XYZ file of N, CA, C and O in Angstrom:
752
model
N -1.456 5.617 -2.507
C -2.787 5.446 -3.056
C -3.722 4.961 -1.951
O -3.363 4.124 -1.150
N -4.904 5.532 -1.939
C -5.898 5.190 -0.924
C -6.581 3.869 -1.256
O -6.668 3.478 -2.412
N -7.097 3.211 -0.230
C -7.945 2.040 -0.406
C -9.238 2.331 0.325
O -9.237 2.553 1.537
N -10.342 2.379 -0.438
C -11.653 2.669 0.141
C -12.568 1.469 -0.036
O -12.512 0.787 -1.051
N -13.402 1.230 0.962
C -14.369 0.148 0.922
C -15.464 0.463 1.932
O -15.185 1.041 2.983
N -16.681 0.088 1.609
C -17.834 0.311 2.503
C -17.913 1.771 2.944
O -18.158 2.069 4.098
N -17.676 2.683 2.008
C -17.761 4.134 2.230
C -16.749 4.663 3.242
O -16.936 5.730 3.810
N -15.681 3.930 3.481
C -14.611 4.379 4.368
C -13.269 4.214 3.674
O -13.064 3.263 2.923
N -12.348 5.130 3.974
C -10.982 4.986 3.477
C -10.222 4.149 4.507
O -9.989 4.583 5.620
N -9.863 2.948 4.132
C -9.144 2.050 5.037
C -7.655 2.350 5.047
O -7.033 2.366 6.095
N -7.065 2.552 3.886
C -5.644 2.889 3.786
C -5.549 4.316 3.267
O -6.022 4.626 2.181
N -4.951 5.197 4.061
C -4.839 6.601 3.673
C -3.481 6.934 3.066
O -3.328 7.972 2.420
N -2.511 6.073 3.265
C -1.180 6.311 2.687
C -0.555 4.966 2.358
O -0.548 4.046 3.167
N -0.007 4.878 1.138
C 0.681 3.684 0.671
C 1.722 4.170 -0.331
O 1.471 4.248 -1.529
N 2.888 4.572 0.181
C 3.891 5.275 -0.621
C 5.182 4.458 -0.672
O 5.746 4.122 0.366
N 5.645 4.186 -1.890
C 6.857 3.413 -2.121
C 8.015 4.347 -2.447
O 7.879 5.255 -3.265
N 9.159 4.116 -1.789
C 10.401 4.820 -2.102
C 11.514 3.783 -2.277
O 11.525 2.759 -1.596
N 12.429 4.070 -3.172
C 13.614 3.240 -3.353
C 14.820 4.144 -3.130
O 14.942 5.195 -3.765
N 15.677 3.755 -2.213
C 16.832 4.563 -1.813
C 16.424 5.988 -1.431
O 17.081 6.961 -1.775
N 15.290 6.097 -0.746
C 14.843 7.378 -0.212
C 14.134 8.287 -1.188
O 13.763 9.406 -0.826
N 13.916 7.846 -2.415
C 13.286 8.714 -3.416
C 12.083 8.016 -4.055
O 12.069 6.788 -4.179
N 11.089 8.807 -4.483
C 9.963 8.198 -5.211
C 10.433 7.737 -6.590
O 11.505 8.113 -7.061
N 9.618 6.941 -7.243
C 9.947 6.443 -8.577
C 9.622 7.487 -9.636
O 8.694 8.281 -9.465
N 10.375 7.445 -10.733
C 10.019 8.229 -11.910
C 9.110 7.350 -12.751
O 9.510 6.253 -13.161
N 7.868 7.790 -13.021
C 6.928 6.921 -13.735
C 7.310 6.733 -15.201
O 7.804 7.652 -15.849
N 7.075 5.523 -15.692
C 7.258 5.216 -17.114
C 5.933 5.012 -17.816
O 5.754 5.406 -18.953
N 4.989 4.342 -17.139
C 3.702 4.082 -17.775
C 2.813 3.217 -16.911
O 3.211 2.746 -15.846
N 1.602 3.013 -17.414
C 0.619 2.177 -16.720
C -0.171 1.397 -17.760
O -0.384 1.870 -18.883
N -0.592 0.192 -17.376
C -1.350 -0.679 -18.264
C -2.493 -1.299 -17.483
O -2.290 -1.792 -16.373
N -3.687 -1.287 -18.066
C -4.819 -1.997 -17.484
C -4.779 -3.415 -18.041
O -4.876 -3.631 -19.241
N -4.583 -4.394 -17.144
C -4.487 -5.787 -17.558
C -5.859 -6.445 -17.652
O -6.070 -7.342 -18.460
N -6.769 -6.024 -16.788
C -8.147 -6.510 -16.760
C -8.921 -5.521 -15.898
O -8.320 -4.627 -15.302
N -10.244 -5.645 -15.789
C -10.982 -4.689 -14.962
C -10.519 -4.628 -13.508
O -10.650 -3.608 -12.855
N -9.921 -5.702 -12.997
C -9.487 -5.712 -11.600
C -7.972 -5.710 -11.424
O -7.489 -5.766 -10.305
N -7.208 -5.631 -12.514
C -5.744 -5.656 -12.413
C -5.113 -4.578 -13.280
O -5.534 -4.370 -14.413
N -4.091 -3.923 -12.715
C -3.328 -2.948 -13.491
C -1.847 -3.062 -13.143
O -1.484 -3.601 -12.102
N -1.013 -2.530 -14.042
C 0.434 -2.576 -13.843
C 0.996 -1.172 -14.037
O 0.658 -0.487 -14.987
N 1.854 -0.761 -13.097
C 2.521 0.530 -13.146
C 4.017 0.280 -13.253
O 4.558 -0.547 -12.525
N 4.680 1.007 -14.142
C 6.123 0.847 -14.318
C 6.826 2.159 -14.032
O 6.315 3.234 -14.349
N 8.012 2.049 -13.443
C 8.809 3.229 -13.160
C 10.267 2.850 -13.028
O 10.625 1.670 -13.079
N 11.100 3.863 -12.889
C 12.523 3.630 -12.680
C 12.959 4.380 -11.434
O 12.347 5.370 -11.031
N 14.031 3.881 -10.841
C 14.634 4.541 -9.682
C 16.075 4.880 -10.051
O 16.824 4.003 -10.497
N 16.428 6.135 -9.881
C 17.802 6.557 -10.157
C 18.600 6.307 -8.884
O 18.518 7.073 -7.929
N 19.322 5.191 -8.874
C 20.067 4.812 -7.671
C 21.551 5.097 -7.795
O 22.246 5.118 -6.785
N 22.038 5.290 -9.031
C 23.465 5.574 -9.244
C 23.601 6.646 -10.317
O 23.160 6.470 -11.450
N 24.240 7.741 -9.973
C 24.403 8.852 -10.901
C 25.487 8.590 -11.942
O 25.543 9.275 -12.958
N 26.345 7.582 -11.719
C 27.457 7.336 -12.638
C 27.056 6.512 -13.866
O 27.874 6.263 -14.740
N 25.796 6.109 -13.966
C 25.325 5.333 -15.111
C 24.459 6.215 -16.020
O 23.733 7.081 -15.533
N 24.531 5.999 -17.348
C 23.780 6.864 -18.264
C 22.263 6.709 -18.162
O 21.524 7.658 -18.370
N 21.785 5.526 -17.869
C 20.350 5.277 -17.719
C 20.076 4.743 -16.324
O 20.956 4.178 -15.683
N 18.855 4.904 -15.878
C 18.470 4.358 -14.578
C 18.491 2.837 -14.674
O 17.743 2.256 -15.453
N 19.335 2.162 -13.901
C 19.459 0.708 -14.025
C 18.393 -0.085 -13.273
O 18.304 -1.296 -13.427
N 17.583 0.578 -12.450
C 16.600 -0.143 -11.647
C 15.194 0.153 -12.164
O 14.726 1.289 -12.125
N 14.542 -0.890 -12.652
C 13.165 -0.783 -13.133
C 12.245 -1.398 -12.083
O 12.517 -2.483 -11.569
N 11.172 -0.704 -11.765
C 10.227 -1.166 -10.752
C 8.863 -1.329 -11.396
O 8.351 -0.407 -12.043
N 8.281 -2.507 -11.235
C 6.944 -2.786 -11.748
C 6.042 -3.106 -10.566
O 6.405 -3.913 -9.706
N 4.894 -2.444 -10.529
C 3.898 -2.699 -9.476
C 2.646 -3.244 -10.144
O 2.019 -2.552 -10.948
N 2.278 -4.467 -9.815
C 1.069 -5.079 -10.367
C 0.048 -5.174 -9.242
O 0.301 -5.816 -8.220
N -1.095 -4.517 -9.433
C -2.106 -4.415 -8.383
C -3.384 -5.134 -8.816
O -3.831 -5.000 -9.951
N -3.975 -5.900 -7.895
C -5.243 -6.587 -8.134
C -6.232 -6.173 -7.049
O -5.878 -6.115 -5.869
N -7.462 -5.877 -7.467
C -8.495 -5.399 -6.548
C -9.683 -6.349 -6.591
O -10.127 -6.754 -7.662
N -10.179 -6.718 -5.415
C -11.402 -7.506 -5.309
C -12.163 -7.009 -4.080
O -11.681 -6.131 -3.370
N -13.321 -7.572 -3.819
C -14.146 -7.110 -2.698
C -13.385 -7.244 -1.380
O -13.010 -8.340 -0.977
N -13.117 -6.109 -0.728
C -12.474 -6.115 0.578
C -10.993 -6.461 0.574
O -10.402 -6.668 1.620
N -10.368 -6.522 -0.617
C -8.965 -6.946 -0.684
C -8.247 -6.255 -1.847
O -8.799 -6.111 -2.927
N -7.022 -5.851 -1.587
C -6.134 -5.315 -2.616
C -4.787 -5.986 -2.427
O -4.256 -6.022 -1.318
N -4.249 -6.557 -3.492
C -2.924 -7.152 -3.396
C -2.017 -6.496 -4.425
O -2.478 -6.028 -5.464
N -0.735 -6.464 -4.109
C 0.218 -5.820 -4.999
C 1.534 -6.583 -4.968
O 1.981 -7.017 -3.904
N 2.125 -6.748 -6.145
C 3.457 -7.328 -6.265
C 4.369 -6.210 -6.752
O 4.123 -5.595 -7.788
N 5.420 -5.938 -5.975
C 6.414 -4.931 -6.331
C 7.648 -5.702 -6.793
O 8.233 -6.473 -6.033
N 8.016 -5.504 -8.059
C 9.070 -6.292 -8.709
C 10.203 -5.356 -9.120
O 9.970 -4.375 -9.827
N 11.425 -5.637 -8.660
C 12.594 -4.816 -8.987
C 13.518 -5.588 -9.920
O 13.929 -6.702 -9.592
N 13.838 -4.984 -11.079
C 14.796 -5.546 -12.032
C 15.992 -4.621 -12.126
O 15.838 -3.403 -12.305
N 17.181 -5.190 -12.030
C 18.431 -4.429 -12.089
C 19.122 -4.764 -13.408
O 19.349 -5.925 -13.723
N 19.501 -3.733 -14.191
C 20.056 -3.962 -15.519
C 21.564 -3.705 -15.604
O 22.176 -4.006 -16.623
N 22.184 -3.137 -14.594
C 23.639 -2.900 -14.610
C 24.379 -4.225 -14.393
O 23.826 -5.169 -13.834
N 25.645 -4.307 -14.811
C 26.371 -5.579 -14.697
C 26.660 -6.038 -13.270
O 26.630 -7.233 -12.984
N 26.943 -5.103 -12.340
C 27.298 -5.498 -10.981
C 26.058 -5.494 -10.079
O 25.196 -4.645 -10.211
N 25.983 -6.427 -9.108
C 24.879 -6.407 -8.133
C 24.880 -5.105 -7.337
O 25.909 -4.424 -7.244
N 23.745 -4.789 -6.779
C 23.603 -3.522 -6.059
C 22.613 -3.712 -4.904
O 21.626 -4.423 -5.046
N 22.888 -3.078 -3.775
C 21.957 -3.113 -2.646
C 21.113 -1.846 -2.663
O 21.633 -0.743 -2.816
N 19.799 -2.014 -2.542
C 18.880 -0.874 -2.487
C 18.052 -0.968 -1.220
O 17.849 -2.052 -0.672
N 17.590 0.170 -0.772
C 16.705 0.238 0.379
C 15.308 0.554 -0.136
O 15.100 1.570 -0.800
N 14.382 -0.335 0.149
C 13.004 -0.178 -0.279
C 12.191 0.174 0.954
O 12.268 -0.517 1.971
N 11.437 1.265 0.883
C 10.582 1.622 2.024
C 9.154 1.805 1.541
O 8.902 2.256 0.425
N 8.236 1.419 2.405
C 6.816 1.515 2.111
C 6.142 2.161 3.306
O 6.158 1.617 4.407
N 5.595 3.360 3.084
C 4.860 4.054 4.138
C 3.402 3.643 4.045
O 2.792 3.733 2.979
N 2.852 3.183 5.161
C 1.472 2.705 5.194
C 0.786 3.330 6.397
O 1.334 3.344 7.500
N -0.431 3.851 6.173
C -1.199 4.424 7.277
C -2.687 4.230 6.999
O -3.094 3.999 5.860
N -3.486 4.332 8.037
C -4.942 4.197 7.931
C -5.602 5.276 8.761
O -5.064 5.693 9.785
N -6.774 5.737 8.311
C -7.502 6.724 9.112
C -9.007 6.453 9.189
O -9.704 7.084 9.955
N -9.540 5.533 8.392
C -10.966 5.178 8.390
C -11.851 6.407 8.208
O -12.920 6.525 8.801
N -11.412 7.327 7.360
C -12.183 8.551 7.081
C -13.380 8.222 6.200
O -13.328 7.337 5.342
N -14.447 8.963 6.394
C -15.656 8.815 5.602
C -15.375 9.262 4.171
O -14.817 10.333 3.940
N -15.782 8.469 3.199
C -15.480 8.774 1.805
C -16.129 10.084 1.343
O -15.599 10.794 0.495
N -17.268 10.437 1.938
C -17.928 11.677 1.539
C -17.158 12.898 2.032
O -17.125 13.928 1.376
N -16.486 12.790 3.174
C -15.604 13.858 3.648
C -14.416 14.011 2.718
O -14.001 15.120 2.394
N -13.864 12.897 2.279
C -12.694 12.921 1.402
C -13.047 13.601 0.090
O -12.287 14.420 -0.422
N -14.206 13.303 -0.459
C -14.636 13.909 -1.725
C -14.786 15.419 -1.597
O -14.496 16.154 -2.522
N -15.258 15.891 -0.467
C -15.459 17.328 -0.262
C -14.152 18.100 -0.269
O -14.129 19.270 -0.618
N -13.051 17.468 0.111
C -11.766 18.163 0.171
C -11.394 18.710 -1.198
O -10.827 19.778 -1.317
N -11.755 17.993 -2.258
C -11.453 18.459 -3.603
C -12.144 19.763 -3.944
O -11.668 20.540 -4.764
N -13.285 20.036 -3.325
C -14.031 21.246 -3.619
C -13.687 22.396 -2.684
O -13.759 23.550 -3.064
N -13.364 22.085 -1.450
C -13.010 23.124 -0.479
C -11.710 22.739 0.208
O -11.705 21.924 1.131
N -10.594 23.321 -0.236
C -9.289 22.915 0.300
C -9.119 23.135 1.796
O -8.254 22.544 2.410
N -9.954 23.963 2.418
C -9.798 24.211 3.854
C -10.445 23.124 4.699
O -10.243 23.071 5.899
N -11.242 22.258 4.079
C -11.897 21.185 4.819
C -10.860 20.177 5.296
O -9.959 19.812 4.569
N -11.010 19.727 6.533
C -10.120 18.689 7.047
C -10.918 17.418 7.282
O -12.107 17.455 7.575
N -10.264 16.306 7.148
C -10.898 15.008 7.342
C -10.903 14.678 8.821
O -9.904 14.868 9.516
N -12.033 14.185 9.305
C -12.121 13.726 10.685
C -11.262 12.482 10.827
O -11.418 11.522 10.089
N -10.340 12.505 11.755
C -9.473 11.353 11.984
C -9.986 10.604 13.206
O -10.168 11.183 14.260
N -10.226 9.334 13.028
C -10.738 8.502 14.105
C -9.576 7.825 14.824
O -8.530 7.597 14.238
N -9.773 7.476 16.100
C -8.698 6.787 16.815
C -8.409 5.435 16.160
O -9.315 4.646 15.953
N -7.158 5.233 15.812
C -6.747 3.991 15.161
C -5.650 3.354 16.002
O -4.664 3.994 16.345
N -5.859 2.099 16.348
C -4.854 1.329 17.079
C -4.059 0.533 16.050
O -4.623 -0.161 15.209
N -2.747 0.631 16.109
C -1.873 -0.070 15.165
C -1.073 -1.126 15.906
O -0.479 -0.835 16.939
N -1.087 -2.347 15.368
C -0.284 -3.422 15.952
C 0.561 -4.047 14.849
O 0.191 -4.031 13.672
N 1.690 -4.611 15.238
C 2.639 -5.202 14.305
C 3.124 -6.519 14.883
O 3.557 -6.572 16.028
N 3.050 -7.591 14.096
C 3.499 -8.892 14.598
C 4.742 -9.416 13.880
O 5.096 -10.577 14.017
N 5.422 -8.571 13.126
C 6.621 -8.984 12.413
C 6.386 -9.326 10.957
O 7.303 -9.352 10.159
N 5.147 -9.598 10.578
C 4.798 -9.906 9.188
C 3.550 -9.147 8.739
O 3.362 -8.896 7.554
N 2.709 -8.761 9.697
C 1.440 -8.130 9.360
C 1.226 -6.879 10.198
O 1.414 -6.894 11.409
N 0.834 -5.814 9.517
C 0.476 -4.563 10.164
C -1.044 -4.545 10.250
O -1.727 -4.836 9.267
N -1.577 -4.235 11.427
C -3.026 -4.264 11.612
C -3.483 -2.920 12.151
O -2.959 -2.433 13.157
N -4.438 -2.328 11.449
C -5.049 -1.073 11.872
C -6.456 -1.384 12.363
O -7.224 -2.038 11.666
N -6.789 -0.906 13.564
C -8.124 -1.131 14.126
C -8.747 0.214 14.460
O -8.161 1.002 15.202
N -9.940 0.449 13.900
C -10.687 1.649 14.241
C -11.463 1.302 15.494
O -12.261 0.373 15.508
N -11.211 2.025 16.567
C -11.692 1.655 17.883
C -13.215 1.704 17.996
O -13.843 0.778 18.479
N -13.857 2.763 17.510
C -15.298 2.907 17.692
C -16.146 2.043 16.780
O -17.194 1.556 17.169
N -15.717 1.839 15.535
C -16.519 1.088 14.574
C -16.183 -0.388 14.522
O -16.821 -1.144 13.808
N -15.157 -0.803 15.252
C -14.724 -2.195 15.264
C -14.375 -2.698 13.867
O -14.816 -3.752 13.432
N -13.591 -1.907 13.149
C -13.119 -2.285 11.825
C -11.639 -2.617 11.898
O -10.891 -1.995 12.647
N -11.219 -3.580 11.112
C -9.816 -3.958 11.021
C -9.377 -3.891 9.568
O -10.116 -4.299 8.673
N -8.175 -3.400 9.363
C -7.526 -3.487 8.065
C -6.164 -4.115 8.301
O -5.413 -3.670 9.163
N -5.879 -5.161 7.543
C -4.635 -5.899 7.686
C -3.765 -5.655 6.458
O -4.266 -5.667 5.339
N -2.470 -5.450 6.684
C -1.513 -5.323 5.587
C -0.413 -6.342 5.855
O 0.291 -6.247 6.850
N -0.310 -7.330 4.964
C 0.631 -8.436 5.136
C 1.763 -8.305 4.119
O 1.521 -8.004 2.956
N 2.994 -8.543 4.568
C 4.183 -8.360 3.741
C 4.915 -9.693 3.561
O 5.140 -10.408 4.537
N 5.307 -10.002 2.322
C 6.083 -11.198 2.046
C 7.153 -10.851 1.014
O 6.802 -10.571 -0.129
N 8.410 -10.797 1.399
C 8.965 -11.139 2.701
C 8.674 -10.056 3.734
O 8.381 -8.913 3.368
N 8.780 -10.404 5.012
C 8.589 -9.387 6.045
C 9.711 -8.358 5.967
O 10.813 -8.672 5.494
N 9.462 -7.132 6.406
C 10.512 -6.108 6.338
C 11.700 -6.442 7.237
O 11.567 -7.133 8.238
N 12.850 -5.912 6.851
C 14.062 -6.083 7.661
C 14.035 -5.195 8.886
O 14.627 -5.516 9.916
N 13.347 -4.055 8.773
C 13.202 -3.150 9.918
C 11.961 -2.302 9.716
O 11.348 -2.309 8.642
N 11.608 -1.579 10.757
C 10.416 -0.737 10.726
C 10.744 0.569 11.436
O 11.255 0.564 12.557
N 10.457 1.684 10.762
C 10.631 2.991 11.400
C 9.269 3.442 11.913
O 8.297 2.694 11.845
N 9.181 4.662 12.400
C 7.913 5.169 12.927
C 6.823 5.206 11.856
O 5.651 5.034 12.163
N 7.197 5.420 10.590
C 6.164 5.550 9.556
C 6.390 4.670 8.325
O 5.681 4.808 7.343
N 7.368 3.753 8.343
C 7.627 2.964 7.137
C 8.176 1.582 7.463
O 8.822 1.381 8.484
N 7.911 0.657 6.543
C 8.525 -0.657 6.546
C 9.744 -0.552 5.642
O 9.681 0.086 4.593
N 10.860 -1.205 5.998
C 12.103 -1.044 5.247
C 12.700 -2.410 4.928
O 12.803 -3.277 5.804
N 13.088 -2.574 3.660
C 13.752 -3.786 3.200
C 15.118 -3.410 2.640
O 15.269 -2.381 1.987
N 16.111 -4.260 2.868
C 17.447 -4.131 2.277
C 17.506 -5.210 1.204
O 17.653 -6.391 1.528
N 17.384 -4.800 -0.049
C 17.291 -5.760 -1.148
C 18.557 -5.727 -1.990
O 19.034 -4.657 -2.347
N 19.080 -6.894 -2.300
C 20.197 -6.988 -3.230
C 19.624 -7.400 -4.575
O 18.939 -8.421 -4.682
N 19.891 -6.566 -5.584
C 19.396 -6.841 -6.926
C 20.594 -7.068 -7.848
O 21.658 -6.490 -7.653
N 20.404 -7.941 -8.825
C 21.441 -8.226 -9.810
C 20.768 -8.543 -11.135
O 19.593 -8.943 -11.163
N 21.503 -8.341 -12.208
C 20.949 -8.646 -13.528
C 20.538 -10.115 -13.571
O 21.307 -11.004 -13.212
N 19.284 -10.351 -13.941
C 18.769 -11.719 -14.003
C 18.300 -12.279 -12.675
O 17.791 -13.391 -12.615
N 18.462 -11.517 -11.575
C 17.995 -11.951 -10.249
C 17.137 -10.842 -9.644
O 17.600 -10.054 -8.819
N 15.873 -10.757 -10.038
C 15.001 -9.697 -9.528
C 14.643 -9.922 -8.056
O 14.837 -11.009 -7.516
N 14.126 -8.885 -7.449
C 13.655 -8.941 -6.060
C 12.174 -8.614 -6.086
O 11.736 -7.731 -6.831
N 11.379 -9.333 -5.284
C 9.936 -9.099 -5.240
C 9.432 -8.943 -3.817
O 9.924 -9.602 -2.909
N 8.439 -8.084 -3.699
C 7.711 -7.890 -2.448
C 6.237 -8.063 -2.756
O 5.718 -7.464 -3.696
N 5.569 -8.887 -1.965
C 4.122 -9.077 -2.113
C 3.432 -8.447 -0.904
O 3.815 -8.723 0.234
N 2.447 -7.618 -1.198
C 1.705 -6.924 -0.148
C 0.223 -7.221 -0.353
O -0.299 -7.057 -1.458
N -0.444 -7.668 0.695
C -1.882 -7.934 0.633
C -2.576 -7.082 1.687
O -2.194 -7.115 2.856
N -3.557 -6.317 1.253
C -4.337 -5.479 2.162
C -5.762 -6.017 2.188
O -6.379 -6.192 1.146
N -6.267 -6.283 3.376
C -7.634 -6.794 3.485
C -8.316 -6.131 4.662
O -7.687 -5.632 5.584
N -9.627 -6.153 4.625
C -10.419 -5.556 5.695
C -11.345 -6.598 6.279
O -11.638 -7.603 5.643
N -11.769 -6.337 7.481
C -12.808 -7.179 8.064
C -13.594 -6.359 9.070
O -13.092 -5.410 9.659
N -14.855 -6.698 9.176
C -15.721 -6.074 10.176
C -15.708 -7.021 11.371
O -16.089 -8.173 11.244
N -15.266 -6.543 12.513
C -15.157 -7.422 13.668
C -16.471 -7.543 14.424
O -16.574 -8.270 15.371
N -17.465 -6.818 13.963
C -18.745 -6.842 14.651
C -19.855 -7.207 13.672
O -19.967 -6.636 12.596
N -20.691 -8.178 14.022
C -21.837 -8.547 13.191
C -22.782 -7.358 13.047
O -23.339 -7.124 11.994
N -22.953 -6.581 14.114
C -23.826 -5.423 14.087
C -23.315 -4.390 13.089
O -24.088 -3.804 12.340
N -22.018 -4.174 13.023
C -21.445 -3.218 12.091
C -21.686 -3.663 10.653
O -22.048 -2.869 9.795
N -21.493 -4.940 10.372
C -21.728 -5.448 9.023
C -23.184 -5.255 8.633
O -23.493 -4.879 7.508
N -24.096 -5.483 9.556
C -25.511 -5.284 9.306
C -25.808 -3.812 9.059
O -26.577 -3.463 8.161
N -25.162 -2.917 9.809
C -25.373 -1.479 9.619
C -24.924 -1.047 8.229
O -25.599 -0.253 7.576
N -23.808 -1.572 7.742
C -23.353 -1.242 6.399
C -24.360 -1.712 5.356
O -24.678 -0.999 4.416
N -24.882 -2.906 5.540
C -25.852 -3.453 4.597
C -27.112 -2.582 4.574
O -27.626 -2.238 3.515
N -27.617 -2.188 5.722
C -28.815 -1.354 5.801
C -28.563 0.000 5.137
O -29.391 0.485 4.356
N -27.415 0.611 5.404
C -27.085 1.906 4.779
C -27.055 1.800 3.269
O -27.568 2.666 2.568
N -26.482 0.740 2.742
C -26.413 0.557 1.308
C -27.801 0.367 0.702
O -28.089 0.870 -0.368
N -28.654 -0.364 1.390
C -30.004 -0.591 0.879
C -30.806 0.712 0.887
O -31.628 0.934 -0.014
N -30.587 1.581 1.857
C -31.328 2.842 1.939
C -30.848 3.854 0.904
O -31.605 4.714 0.497
N -29.614 3.766 0.473
C -29.079 4.700 -0.507
C -29.486 4.237 -1.861
O -29.764 4.484 -2.798
């Protein structure tokens, strides 16, 4: 799911997989205007009649910030180890370009140079020309990181859920850039 703010897409990819597969959706609930909950299951063992792993994602949105709690519940009697991966990317594409893609499939989004840094707990995307930063913080930090995903090795057991908290925030590193956004908004 994308994260857009100030007419730019800050997060272009935010994809969750459990044991290498996407979730099978069960439903969604709007908890309040700024919070929603998505439920799904992951088929991690073919020898069980029902999917024993239930995944709930609770997302909260506020100005310049999106936070999400990913909660895993295991219903089978024996504990189980699962691999949780989260693919995260940023491109700082203009929101008006993104909207046009829906009308003309041949249109491509202009990709701006993005510098990515990782400090073991936080992934930081910096758009070089506009001096924009988007931070993605993980709690707990991932056990490993591949070229395109953060990876956790989670042990789940009945009555002992596993949780991941992810916070995405943006900041304008330049006072001039913040002023330019304000002027653009006032003119529109």
